[in-house]
Coordinates of C-alpha atoms in Angstrom, one line a residue:
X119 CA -13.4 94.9 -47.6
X120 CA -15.8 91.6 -47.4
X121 CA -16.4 92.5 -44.0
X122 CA -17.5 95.8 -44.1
X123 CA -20.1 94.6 -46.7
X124 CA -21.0 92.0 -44.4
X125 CA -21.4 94.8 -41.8
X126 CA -23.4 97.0 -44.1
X127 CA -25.6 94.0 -45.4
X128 CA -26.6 93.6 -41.7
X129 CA -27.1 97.0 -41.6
X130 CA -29.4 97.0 -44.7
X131 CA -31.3 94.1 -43.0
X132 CA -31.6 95.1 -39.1
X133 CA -31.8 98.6 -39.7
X134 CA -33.7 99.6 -42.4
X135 CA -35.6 96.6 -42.7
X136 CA -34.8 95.6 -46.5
X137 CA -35.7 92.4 -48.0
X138 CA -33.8 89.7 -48.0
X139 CA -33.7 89.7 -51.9
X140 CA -32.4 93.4 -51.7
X141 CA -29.5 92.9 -49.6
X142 CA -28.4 89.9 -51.5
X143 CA -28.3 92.2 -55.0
X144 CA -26.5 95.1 -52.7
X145 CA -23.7 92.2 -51.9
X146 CA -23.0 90.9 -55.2
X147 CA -22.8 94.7 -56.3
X148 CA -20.4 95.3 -53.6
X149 CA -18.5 91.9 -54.3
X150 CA -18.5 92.2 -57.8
X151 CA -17.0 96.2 -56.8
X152 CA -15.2 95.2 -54.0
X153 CA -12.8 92.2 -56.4
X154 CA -11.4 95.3 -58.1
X155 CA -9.5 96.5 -55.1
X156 CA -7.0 95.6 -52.4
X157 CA -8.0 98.1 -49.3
X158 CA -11.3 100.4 -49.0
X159 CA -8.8 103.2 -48.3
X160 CA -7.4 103.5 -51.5
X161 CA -10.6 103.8 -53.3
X162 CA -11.0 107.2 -54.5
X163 CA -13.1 108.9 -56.8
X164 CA -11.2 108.5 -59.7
X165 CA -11.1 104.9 -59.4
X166 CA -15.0 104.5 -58.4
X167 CA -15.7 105.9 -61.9
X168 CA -13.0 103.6 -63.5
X169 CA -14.9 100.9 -62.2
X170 CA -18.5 102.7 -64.1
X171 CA -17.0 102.8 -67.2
X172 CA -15.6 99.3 -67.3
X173 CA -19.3 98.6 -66.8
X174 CA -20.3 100.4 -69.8
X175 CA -17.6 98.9 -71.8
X176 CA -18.2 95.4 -70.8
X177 CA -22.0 96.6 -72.5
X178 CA -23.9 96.4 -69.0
X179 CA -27.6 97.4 -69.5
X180 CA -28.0 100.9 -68.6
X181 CA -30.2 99.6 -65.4
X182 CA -28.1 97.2 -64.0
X183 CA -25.2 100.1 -64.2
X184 CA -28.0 102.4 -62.3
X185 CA -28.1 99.9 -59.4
X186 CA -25.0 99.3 -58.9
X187 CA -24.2 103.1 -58.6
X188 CA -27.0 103.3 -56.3
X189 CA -25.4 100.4 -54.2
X190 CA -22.5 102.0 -54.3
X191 CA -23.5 105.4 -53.4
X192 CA -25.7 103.7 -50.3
X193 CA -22.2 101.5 -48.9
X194 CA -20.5 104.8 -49.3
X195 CA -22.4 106.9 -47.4
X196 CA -22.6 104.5 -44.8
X197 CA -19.3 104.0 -44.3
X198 CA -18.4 107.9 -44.2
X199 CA -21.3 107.7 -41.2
X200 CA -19.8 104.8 -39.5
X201 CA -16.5 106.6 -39.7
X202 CA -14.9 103.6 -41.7
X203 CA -13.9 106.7 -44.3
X204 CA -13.5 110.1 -43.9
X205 CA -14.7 111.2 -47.1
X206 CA -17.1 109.6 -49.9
X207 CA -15.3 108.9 -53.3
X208 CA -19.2 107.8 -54.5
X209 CA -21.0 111.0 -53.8
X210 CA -20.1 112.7 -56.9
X211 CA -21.5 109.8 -59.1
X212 CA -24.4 110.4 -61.5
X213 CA -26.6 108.1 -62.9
X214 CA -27.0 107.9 -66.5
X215 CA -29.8 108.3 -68.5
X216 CA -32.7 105.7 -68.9
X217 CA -34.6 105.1 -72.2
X218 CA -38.2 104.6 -70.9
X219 CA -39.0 101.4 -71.6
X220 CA -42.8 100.7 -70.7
X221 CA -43.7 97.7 -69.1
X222 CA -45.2 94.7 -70.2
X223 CA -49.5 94.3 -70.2
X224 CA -51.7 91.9 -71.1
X225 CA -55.0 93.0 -72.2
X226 CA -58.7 92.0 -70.1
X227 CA -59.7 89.5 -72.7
X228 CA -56.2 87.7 -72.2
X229 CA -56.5 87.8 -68.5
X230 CA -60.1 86.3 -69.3
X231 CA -58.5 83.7 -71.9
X232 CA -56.1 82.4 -69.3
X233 CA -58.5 82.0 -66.2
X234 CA -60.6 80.1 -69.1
X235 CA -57.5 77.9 -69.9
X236 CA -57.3 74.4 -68.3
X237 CA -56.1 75.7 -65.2
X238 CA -56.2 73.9 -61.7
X239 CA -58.2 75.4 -59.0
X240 CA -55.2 76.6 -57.1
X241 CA -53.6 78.0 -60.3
X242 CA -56.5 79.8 -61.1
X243 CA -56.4 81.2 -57.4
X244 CA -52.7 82.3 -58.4
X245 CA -53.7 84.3 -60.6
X246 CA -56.5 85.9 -59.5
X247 CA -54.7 87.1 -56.4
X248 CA -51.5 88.5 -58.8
X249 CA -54.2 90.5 -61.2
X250 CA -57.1 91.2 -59.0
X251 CA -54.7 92.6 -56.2
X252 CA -51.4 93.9 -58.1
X253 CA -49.4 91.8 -55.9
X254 CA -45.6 91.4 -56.9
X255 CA -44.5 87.9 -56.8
X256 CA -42.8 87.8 -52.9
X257 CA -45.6 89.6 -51.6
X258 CA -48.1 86.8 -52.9
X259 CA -46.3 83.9 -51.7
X260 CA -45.4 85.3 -48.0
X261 CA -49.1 86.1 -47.5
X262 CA -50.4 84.4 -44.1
X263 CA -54.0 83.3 -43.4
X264 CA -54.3 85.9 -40.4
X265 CA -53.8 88.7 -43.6
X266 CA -56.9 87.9 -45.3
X267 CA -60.3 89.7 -44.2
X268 CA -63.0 87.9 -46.1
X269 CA -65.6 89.4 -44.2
X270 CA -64.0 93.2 -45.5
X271 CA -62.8 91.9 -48.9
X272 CA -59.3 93.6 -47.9
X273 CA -55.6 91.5 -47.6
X274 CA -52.6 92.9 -45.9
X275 CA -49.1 92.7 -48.0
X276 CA -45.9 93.6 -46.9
X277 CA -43.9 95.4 -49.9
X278 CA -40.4 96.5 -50.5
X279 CA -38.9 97.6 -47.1
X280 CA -41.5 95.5 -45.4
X281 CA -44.0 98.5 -46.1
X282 CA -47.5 97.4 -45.0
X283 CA -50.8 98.0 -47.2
X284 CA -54.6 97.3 -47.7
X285 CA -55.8 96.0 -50.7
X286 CA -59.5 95.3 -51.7
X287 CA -59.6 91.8 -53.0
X288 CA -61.6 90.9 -55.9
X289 CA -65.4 89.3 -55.4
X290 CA -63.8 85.8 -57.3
X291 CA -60.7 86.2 -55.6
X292 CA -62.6 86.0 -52.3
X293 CA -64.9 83.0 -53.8
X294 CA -61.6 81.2 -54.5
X295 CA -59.8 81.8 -51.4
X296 CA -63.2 80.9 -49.9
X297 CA -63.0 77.7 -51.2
X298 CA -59.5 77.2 -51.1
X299 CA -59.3 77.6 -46.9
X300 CA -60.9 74.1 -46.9
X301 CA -58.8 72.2 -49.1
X302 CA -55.7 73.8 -47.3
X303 CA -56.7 72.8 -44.3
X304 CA -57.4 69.0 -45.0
X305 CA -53.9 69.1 -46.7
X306 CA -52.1 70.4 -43.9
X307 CA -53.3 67.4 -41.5
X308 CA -52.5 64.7 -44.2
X309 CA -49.4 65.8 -43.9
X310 CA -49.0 66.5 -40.9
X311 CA -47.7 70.0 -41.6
X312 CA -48.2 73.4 -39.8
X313 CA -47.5 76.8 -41.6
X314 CA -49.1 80.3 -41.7
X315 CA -48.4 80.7 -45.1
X316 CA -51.7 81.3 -47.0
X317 CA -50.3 79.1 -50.1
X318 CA -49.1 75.8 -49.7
X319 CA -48.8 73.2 -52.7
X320 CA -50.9 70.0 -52.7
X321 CA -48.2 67.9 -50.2
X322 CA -48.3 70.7 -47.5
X323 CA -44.9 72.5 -48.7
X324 CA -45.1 76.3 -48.8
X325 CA -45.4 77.4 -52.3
X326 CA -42.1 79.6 -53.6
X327 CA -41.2 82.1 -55.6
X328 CA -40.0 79.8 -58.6
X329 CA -43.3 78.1 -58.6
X330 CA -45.4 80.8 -59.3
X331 CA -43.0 81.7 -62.4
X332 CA -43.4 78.4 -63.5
X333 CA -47.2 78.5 -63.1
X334 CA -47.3 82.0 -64.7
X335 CA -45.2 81.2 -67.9
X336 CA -47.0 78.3 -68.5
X337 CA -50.4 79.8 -68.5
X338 CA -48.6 82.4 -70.6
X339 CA -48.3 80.2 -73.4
X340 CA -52.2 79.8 -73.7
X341 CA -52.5 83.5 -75.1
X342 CA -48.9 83.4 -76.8
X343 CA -47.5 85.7 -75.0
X344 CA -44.2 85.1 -72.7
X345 CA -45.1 86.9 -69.6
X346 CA -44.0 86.8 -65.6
X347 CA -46.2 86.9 -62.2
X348 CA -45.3 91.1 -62.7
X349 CA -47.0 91.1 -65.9
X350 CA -50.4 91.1 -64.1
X351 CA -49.1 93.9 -61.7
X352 CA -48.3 95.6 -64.6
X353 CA -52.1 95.0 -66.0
X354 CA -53.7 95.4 -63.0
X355 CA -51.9 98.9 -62.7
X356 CA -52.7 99.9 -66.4
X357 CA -56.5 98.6 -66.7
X358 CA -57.4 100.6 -63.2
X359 CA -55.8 103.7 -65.1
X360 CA -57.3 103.0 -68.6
X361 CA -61.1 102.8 -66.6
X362 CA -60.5 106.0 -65.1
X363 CA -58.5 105.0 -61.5
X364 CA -56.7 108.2 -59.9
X365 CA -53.2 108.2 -60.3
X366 CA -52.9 108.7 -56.4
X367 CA -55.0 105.3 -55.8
X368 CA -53.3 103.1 -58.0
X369 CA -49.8 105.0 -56.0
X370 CA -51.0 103.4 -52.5
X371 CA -52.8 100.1 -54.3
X372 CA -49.3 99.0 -56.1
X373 CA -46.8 100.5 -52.9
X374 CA -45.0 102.7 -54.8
X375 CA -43.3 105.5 -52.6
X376 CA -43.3 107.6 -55.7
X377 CA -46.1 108.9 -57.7
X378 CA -43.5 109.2 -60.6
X379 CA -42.6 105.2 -60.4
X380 CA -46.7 105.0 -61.5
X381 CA -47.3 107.4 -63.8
X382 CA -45.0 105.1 -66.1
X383 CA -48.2 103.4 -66.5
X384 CA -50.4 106.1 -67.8
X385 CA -47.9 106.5 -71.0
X386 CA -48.7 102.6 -71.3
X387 CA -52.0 103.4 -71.4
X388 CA -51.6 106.1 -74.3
X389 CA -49.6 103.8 -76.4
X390 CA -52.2 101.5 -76.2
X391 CA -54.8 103.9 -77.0
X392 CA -53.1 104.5 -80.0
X393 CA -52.6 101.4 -81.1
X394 CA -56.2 100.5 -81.1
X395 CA -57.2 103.3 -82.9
X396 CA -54.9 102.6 -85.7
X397 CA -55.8 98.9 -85.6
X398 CA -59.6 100.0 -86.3
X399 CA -58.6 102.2 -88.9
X400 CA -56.3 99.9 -90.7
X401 CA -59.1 97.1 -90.7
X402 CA -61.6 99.6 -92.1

């Protein structure tokens, strides 16, 4: 069964285009799926929803059960297509309920408060780019030089499913990169080093994922708040909405492929409506 999952992850990869950080969560789901049985054969139905309620009594988180029925349902389907099985024993599989949970935001006078924070120049750039341009944390750090227009104010991005988009970049975002082409430059030939990655650290490596966590939650601290490189996606989504942004605009500016995926963040900005107004009227 490991190397129909192997052939599906290739699939998943040369087919449809997925990221690399998407196929690997497919495989452990199939792994974790695929250590329960002997021979994809014998896997029925009956059994697939054996396996889903040993989830739930092993006290999965709802959403972590919801992906892995929907990796799951995808291997299924593929195999039935590549003629592996005959019939799928995950089509009749239904995902459970979700309890809205509404994401995390900072507010404009935190963002402010951490740019204001003894930051480094490069951190500060970090974080513009994140907020200013609702970037998630893989589409930031595989930016190139060639995707930045400073002349149009616009970056190129490369989303989930290696979806392209436009986004405007902010007027100190493009002071900061402006700036920061410079420095990059002269630390690429001390080095010696060659990249096309936009963001390299100060000895020339390219700059990861994990660094920009560690950058993030750092800065986090200086507002007290515990927050991730998403939590200024989340913001940047939530002020645009709160200042009167379409729904439609923030849709193509954040990459979702559905509207309902956005409109989470109009409830976020309702709740936070309502908190303010019975913050004033507690103070009064």
């Amino acid at each position: 069964m490991y190397d129909i999952i192997s052939q599906y992850t290739e699939y998943l990869e040369l087919e449809k285009g997925l990221s690399i950080n998407t196929i690997d969560a497919y495989r452990r789901d199939l792994e974790d799926f695929a250590d329960k049985f002997d021979d994809i054969k014998n896997i029925d139905r009956v059994s697939v929803n054996r396996y889903i309620r040993t989830l739930r009594e092993r006290n999965y988180a709802v959403t972590s059960i919801i992906r892995k029925i929907a990796s799951l349902r995808g291997f299924f389907k593929w195999t039935v297509s590549s003629g592996i099985l005959s019939t799928n024993p995950a089509s009749t599989l239904e995902h459970p309920k979700v309890p809205i949970r509404l994401p995390k935001v900072v507010s404009v006078k935190e963002i402010e408060e951490m740019l204001h924070s003894e930051l480094t120049f490069f951190e500060s750039l970090i974080i513009e780019l994140l907020y200013s341009c609702g970037l998630r944390v893989s589409e930031l750090v595989n930016l190139k030089n060639s995707d930045i227009d400073i002349s149009s104010k616009y970056l190129r991005c490369f989303g989930k499913g290696s979806k392209e988009r436009i986004v405007p970049i902010g007027i100190q975002a493009i002071e900061k990169i402006t700036s920061y082409l410079p420095e990059r430059e002269f630390i690429l030939k001390k080095f010696d080093k060659n990249t096309k990655r936009l963001l390299i650290t100060e000895n020339g490596r390219e700059v990861t994922r994990q660094d920009v966590y560690k950058i993030i939650h750092r800065v986090g601290k200086t507002i007290h708040k515990n927050i991730s490189p998403h939590t200024l996606r989340h913001s940047f989504a939530t002020h645009l909405l709160e200042n009167g942004a379409d729904l439609r605009v923030v849709q193509e500016l954040l990459g979702h492929s559905d509207v309902s995926t956005t409109q989470l963040y109009t409830h976020v900005s309702k709740k936070r409506l309502k908190d303010v107004y019975f913050k004033i009227n507690a103070d009064k």
